Structures are given as C-alpha cells and as structure tokens.
Amino acid sequence: MRSLAHPPLPEQRDFPSRLHHPRVAARLGAWLGICFFVAFATGLVSHLAQQPDSWLPSRPVWGYRVTQGIHVAAGTACVPLLLAKLWTVYPRFWIRPPRQLRELALHGAERASIGVLVAAAVFELATGLANVTTWYPWSFSFRPTHFAVAWVAVGALVVHIAVKLPVVRAALAPAAADEPEPPGEGLSRRGLVRTAGVASVAAVVLTAGGTVPWLRRVAVLAPRSGTGPQGIPVNKSAHAAGVTATATDPAYRLEVRYGETSVSLSRDDLLAMPQQTSGLPIACVEGWSAHGEWTGVRLRDLLDAVGAPRGRSVEVSSLQEHGPFRVTHLPHQYADDDLTLLALALDGEPLSLDHGFPCRLIAPNRPGVLQTKWVRSLEVPA
Amino acid sequence: MRIRILLGGLGLAVAAYGAWLLLGDDLADLVTIAVWLAAGVVLHDFVLVPLTLGVSWLGLRVLPGGSRAAASAGLVVLGTLTVLAVPVLGRWGANTDNTTILDRHYGLGWLAVAGLTIMGVLLVLVAKRRSGGPGARRR
C-alpha cells in the first residue's frame, strides 16, 4: 500500500465523467472562439479609434457605442464558456508525457501552446473585468498591455485550432450528433453545453445595464447603473482631475489658435455665438454609454474664427494638469463634422462641473476618454 | 494537412507580434505582466478547479441521485457568475468622489442571482418528478 503522505498524482482515467469528452470541448470551444474573435475585432476598432492619427470615419454617430458595448459584452460572455471549457478538458492536464523523444517534443510543444493560450485568455478576461470597474491592481499600463496580450491570445488560439482541427471536425460532424450519450446519473453532455450557454447569456444580461438602457433594472452586477449627474455617468470627476478651481474661475478664457492668429473667449462670449444642439452618445472604453442632447458652439465655427482651413486636425487641451488625456488629438474628419461641438449645456442645463464645465468637446463616433472635458485651448498647427 | 500548417504558421506569427509589442515595455512592467499571466493559470488550476471538485464531491454525497443533473447545472451557472462578479463584489475600484461607478448593492444583486438559480434548479426537479420520477429525461 502506498504511503498516505505521498498520494499518487491523479491520471486522466481518474476523471470518469462522460462530460470530459471532445464533443463537449469542441462545442464549448466553438462558442468561446466566436466570442474571443468578436472581442478581438471590436478591440482592434477601439485601439484604432484611440490612435492620434485614427482614420475611422465620424459616422455612424453610434458606431463606437455599439462596437465597444459588444467588446465588453463578448468578453463577459467568455467567462462562463472559458471556465466550462477548461473544466471539460481538465483531465488532459494529468496525461503523462510520452517517452519517445519525437513524441515528447510534440507533446511539450502542444502543452506550451496551451499554457500560453490559457494564461493569455485568463489575463485578458481578468484585466478587462477589473478595468470596467476602474480597478487597476497592477503597475503596467492597461491599454497597450491588454492590446498586446490580445494578439498573443488570438495567435495561440489559432495555433490551438490548427492542432485540434481533426478532433474538432470529428466531434462536430453530423454523424457524431446521432451517437447516443453513455448512460449516467448527472448532467448530460448536451445539458452542460446548454447550461454554459445559459450562464453566458445571463452574464451579459446581468452586466449590460450601462450599455443597454432597458436592461438597467435587471443588470444587478453591472459596474455602473448608467445614471449620474444630468443623467450621464462620470469617468473622471472635476475633483479627481484637480480642475475645480480653474474651471470655476471667472477669469477663465478659451484660447483658439491657428499659427499666429488666436482668439480668447470667455464662457459668455461662447454663449453669445450661434448655438447648436447635437444628440450624441458618450461611449466609454469601459463599455457603458449614454445619449445626451448637447448644446454649444460648432467646433468648425470656432476654427473658422481663426481662419483654420478644413482638413486639419486639432490639439485639444484640458485645464487638468496631469493624466494621459490632458491633451488629445482630434483628427480632421471629426473636427470638420457638423455635429462636433464645444458643448456648454447638456439636456438644456449648463454643463455640470463633472461633465466638463465651462465647456467640453463632444464628437460623433469617438471613445469617451477623448471627448476632452474642461477645455482650455484648441490649436490647429500651422 | 496543408490548411493546418497554414493556420499554425498564421497563429505563431500573430502571437509573435503580440510578444513583440510586449517587449517594448521596461523590465519591471514585464515582470509584473509575467506574474499576472502565471497567476491566472495557477489560480485556476490550483484553487478554482480543486474548489469545484470539492463542491462536486460533497454534492455527490449529500444530494439524492435524481437531483444531480439539475444541481450540477445550478453550480455551473452560479459558480461562473460568482467568478464574474468578484470585481464588483470586492468594490476595489470604488471612488469616493465619483458615485457613478459601482453604484449598486452588489451583495443583494448576487443574493438575487443565487436565489433565482436555486429556484430554477428546484423548478426543474419538480417538473422532472411530475413527468415520471428521477431519471426520466428527454434527449
């Protein structure tokens, strides 16, 4: 009898449940793969939208709202699917390595690729879930890291599909569906796949309240209920940005510059200019979004006041003195769009301090972090 | 076979691009990223899986045979949703000067999800009993 102090390591045959089967793994894997690729594609859109020289069009106005909402929802849907998938294939973790050198090398390579895939996939979901609650328990920069590891995860996923293609083909073949399941007491294979699907849909419904307004009441696990001052959530408060004093200073002036030409405008000067109302969503990288009726001066009118030609991008500076979004770069297609405003009011009331008083940028189809608040200057490089 | 080699090559190139992007970081960040990458695998394989196996083992001993399928389904739903809810339940991202983030009672929300899941499991069991006792399941 073996000593209890050194119990033998489990082997694959120690997990006899009928659920540890390639058909379950292939079906869960197919859904998981779809969700991962959707999250990757929408993530690429978001990454591009945040590049200073983005060529994304300014229409449709709801474009970023939809792609980023889908990005976060697809990642959320992956959580139950990934956990169920990993559980299904878990006994394979205990397969003993083969003895022949050639087989051992292949076995090692496959294990390594799966190790990379699991590590990168869990990393993407964990950092994404923490980020949507504005929790950053790490020292690295979130966006470039989440972006880079996404490429690693998707690359490892494609390698995994290449390795498993014969198994997947056999498991998903129509003939395989007619094969009866082995008898047993517990959950059936079909039952597990359906349950993981239900959990995945529930995960999205319970968290999507900040994105889909009619889900607000049932989205009990959403990081944001989707409301806030003037009906819209806030990402960074005036206090956190350190602008409370400068934003409320009566001496505040907006500077608009093009080369040597510049104008200096108080909030009253801005209110005296022709006002336009644009119904535009504010859509955050964290997935939440909300529609607002923004009123203010068309950005193009301000650029015309200093004679800046069309087709030029604009440097938008905020009163905030620190932070990565203090100065943002507005590509020309947004600057020239008739809907783009330097907003002074939201839903008929003066902009609240947390929404960017005295004035903020609001452009169609843009990530929220680039809709600069507490705008101090607009500059078109000559 | 050719398509598998092509796919494999494509996957390696895509993953290598991601690794190359990461290499732009300084060493301290790379170490943190490596720790996070490894921690996910370790937490899953050596905490979450043993925990699931333990709960399943307990379930096998406590629950009557006919209720196992529904109970397992309930465990899959509630377990995965609980993992998903960790950041909102922990509230580590809460911010005193911004009340629009983490602005719900997540503990109550989780209890509601748990209650609904348990109710769903019980409803399935009652329906199964009515339709002909344990083990009577449609395929």
CSV table of N, CA and C in Angstrom, one decimal, chain B residues 8 28 30 32 45 57 59 65 67 70 74-75 81 89-90 94 99-100 109 112 130:
chain,number,residue,atom,x,y,z
B,8,GLY,N,-1.4,27.1,-38.4
B,8,GLY,CA,-0.4,27.1,-37.3
B,8,GLY,C,0.6,28.2,-37.5
B,28,ALA,N,10.6,46.1,-15.3
B,28,ALA,CA,9.7,46.0,-14.2
B,28,ALA,C,8.3,45.6,-14.6
B,30,LEU,N,7.4,44.2,-17.4
B,30,LEU,CA,7.4,42.8,-18.0
B,30,LEU,C,7.3,41.8,-16.9
B,32,THR,N,5.9,42.2,-13.9
B,32,THR,CA,4.5,42.2,-13.4
B,32,THR,C,3.6,41.5,-14.3
B,45,ASP,N,-6.0,26.5,-11.9
B,45,ASP,CA,-5.7,25.1,-11.8
B,45,ASP,C,-5.5,24.6,-10.4
B,57,TRP,N,-17.8,16.8,-5.1
B,57,TRP,CA,-17.6,15.6,-4.3
B,57,TRP,C,-18.6,15.6,-3.1
B,59,GLY,N,-21.4,17.3,-3.2
B,59,GLY,CA,-22.8,17.2,-3.8
B,59,GLY,C,-23.1,15.7,-4.0
B,65,GLY,N,-29.6,10.9,-6.0
B,65,GLY,CA,-29.2,10.7,-7.4
B,65,GLY,C,-29.9,11.5,-8.4
B,67,SER,N,-31.3,14.3,-8.4
B,67,SER,CA,-31.2,15.7,-8.4
B,67,SER,C,-29.8,16.2,-8.9
B,70,ALA,N,-29.6,18.6,-12.3
B,70,ALA,CA,-30.1,19.9,-12.1
B,70,ALA,C,-29.1,20.7,-11.1
B,74,GLY,N,-27.0,24.1,-11.8
B,74,GLY,CA,-27.0,25.3,-11.0
B,74,GLY,C,-25.6,25.7,-10.5
B,75,LEU,N,-24.8,24.7,-10.3
B,75,LEU,CA,-23.4,25.0,-9.8
B,75,LEU,C,-22.6,25.7,-11.0
B,81,LEU,N,-21.0,32.8,-12.6
B,81,LEU,CA,-21.4,34.2,-12.4
B,81,LEU,C,-20.8,34.8,-11.2
B,89,LEU,N,-18.2,42.8,-6.4
B,89,LEU,CA,-18.4,42.4,-5.0
B,89,LEU,C,-17.3,42.9,-4.1
B,90,GLY,N,-16.1,42.9,-4.6
B,90,GLY,CA,-15.0,43.4,-3.8
B,90,GLY,C,-14.9,44.9,-3.8
B,94,ALA,N,-14.0,51.3,-6.2
B,94,ALA,CA,-14.8,52.4,-5.8
B,94,ALA,C,-14.1,53.6,-5.5
B,99,THR,N,-19.6,58.9,-7.6
B,99,THR,CA,-20.6,57.9,-7.2
B,99,THR,C,-21.3,57.3,-8.4
B,100,THR,N,-20.8,57.5,-9.6
B,100,THR,CA,-21.5,56.8,-10.7
B,100,THR,C,-20.9,55.5,-11.1
B,109,GLY,N,-27.6,42.0,-5.1
B,109,GLY,CA,-27.7,41.5,-6.5
B,109,GLY,C,-27.3,40.1,-6.6
B,112,ALA,N,-29.8,37.8,-5.1
B,112,ALA,CA,-30.9,37.6,-6.0
B,112,ALA,C,-30.6,36.6,-7.1
B,130,ARG,N,-42.8,15.3,-11.7
B,130,ARG,CA,-44.2,15.3,-12.2
B,130,ARG,C,-44.2,14.5,-13.5
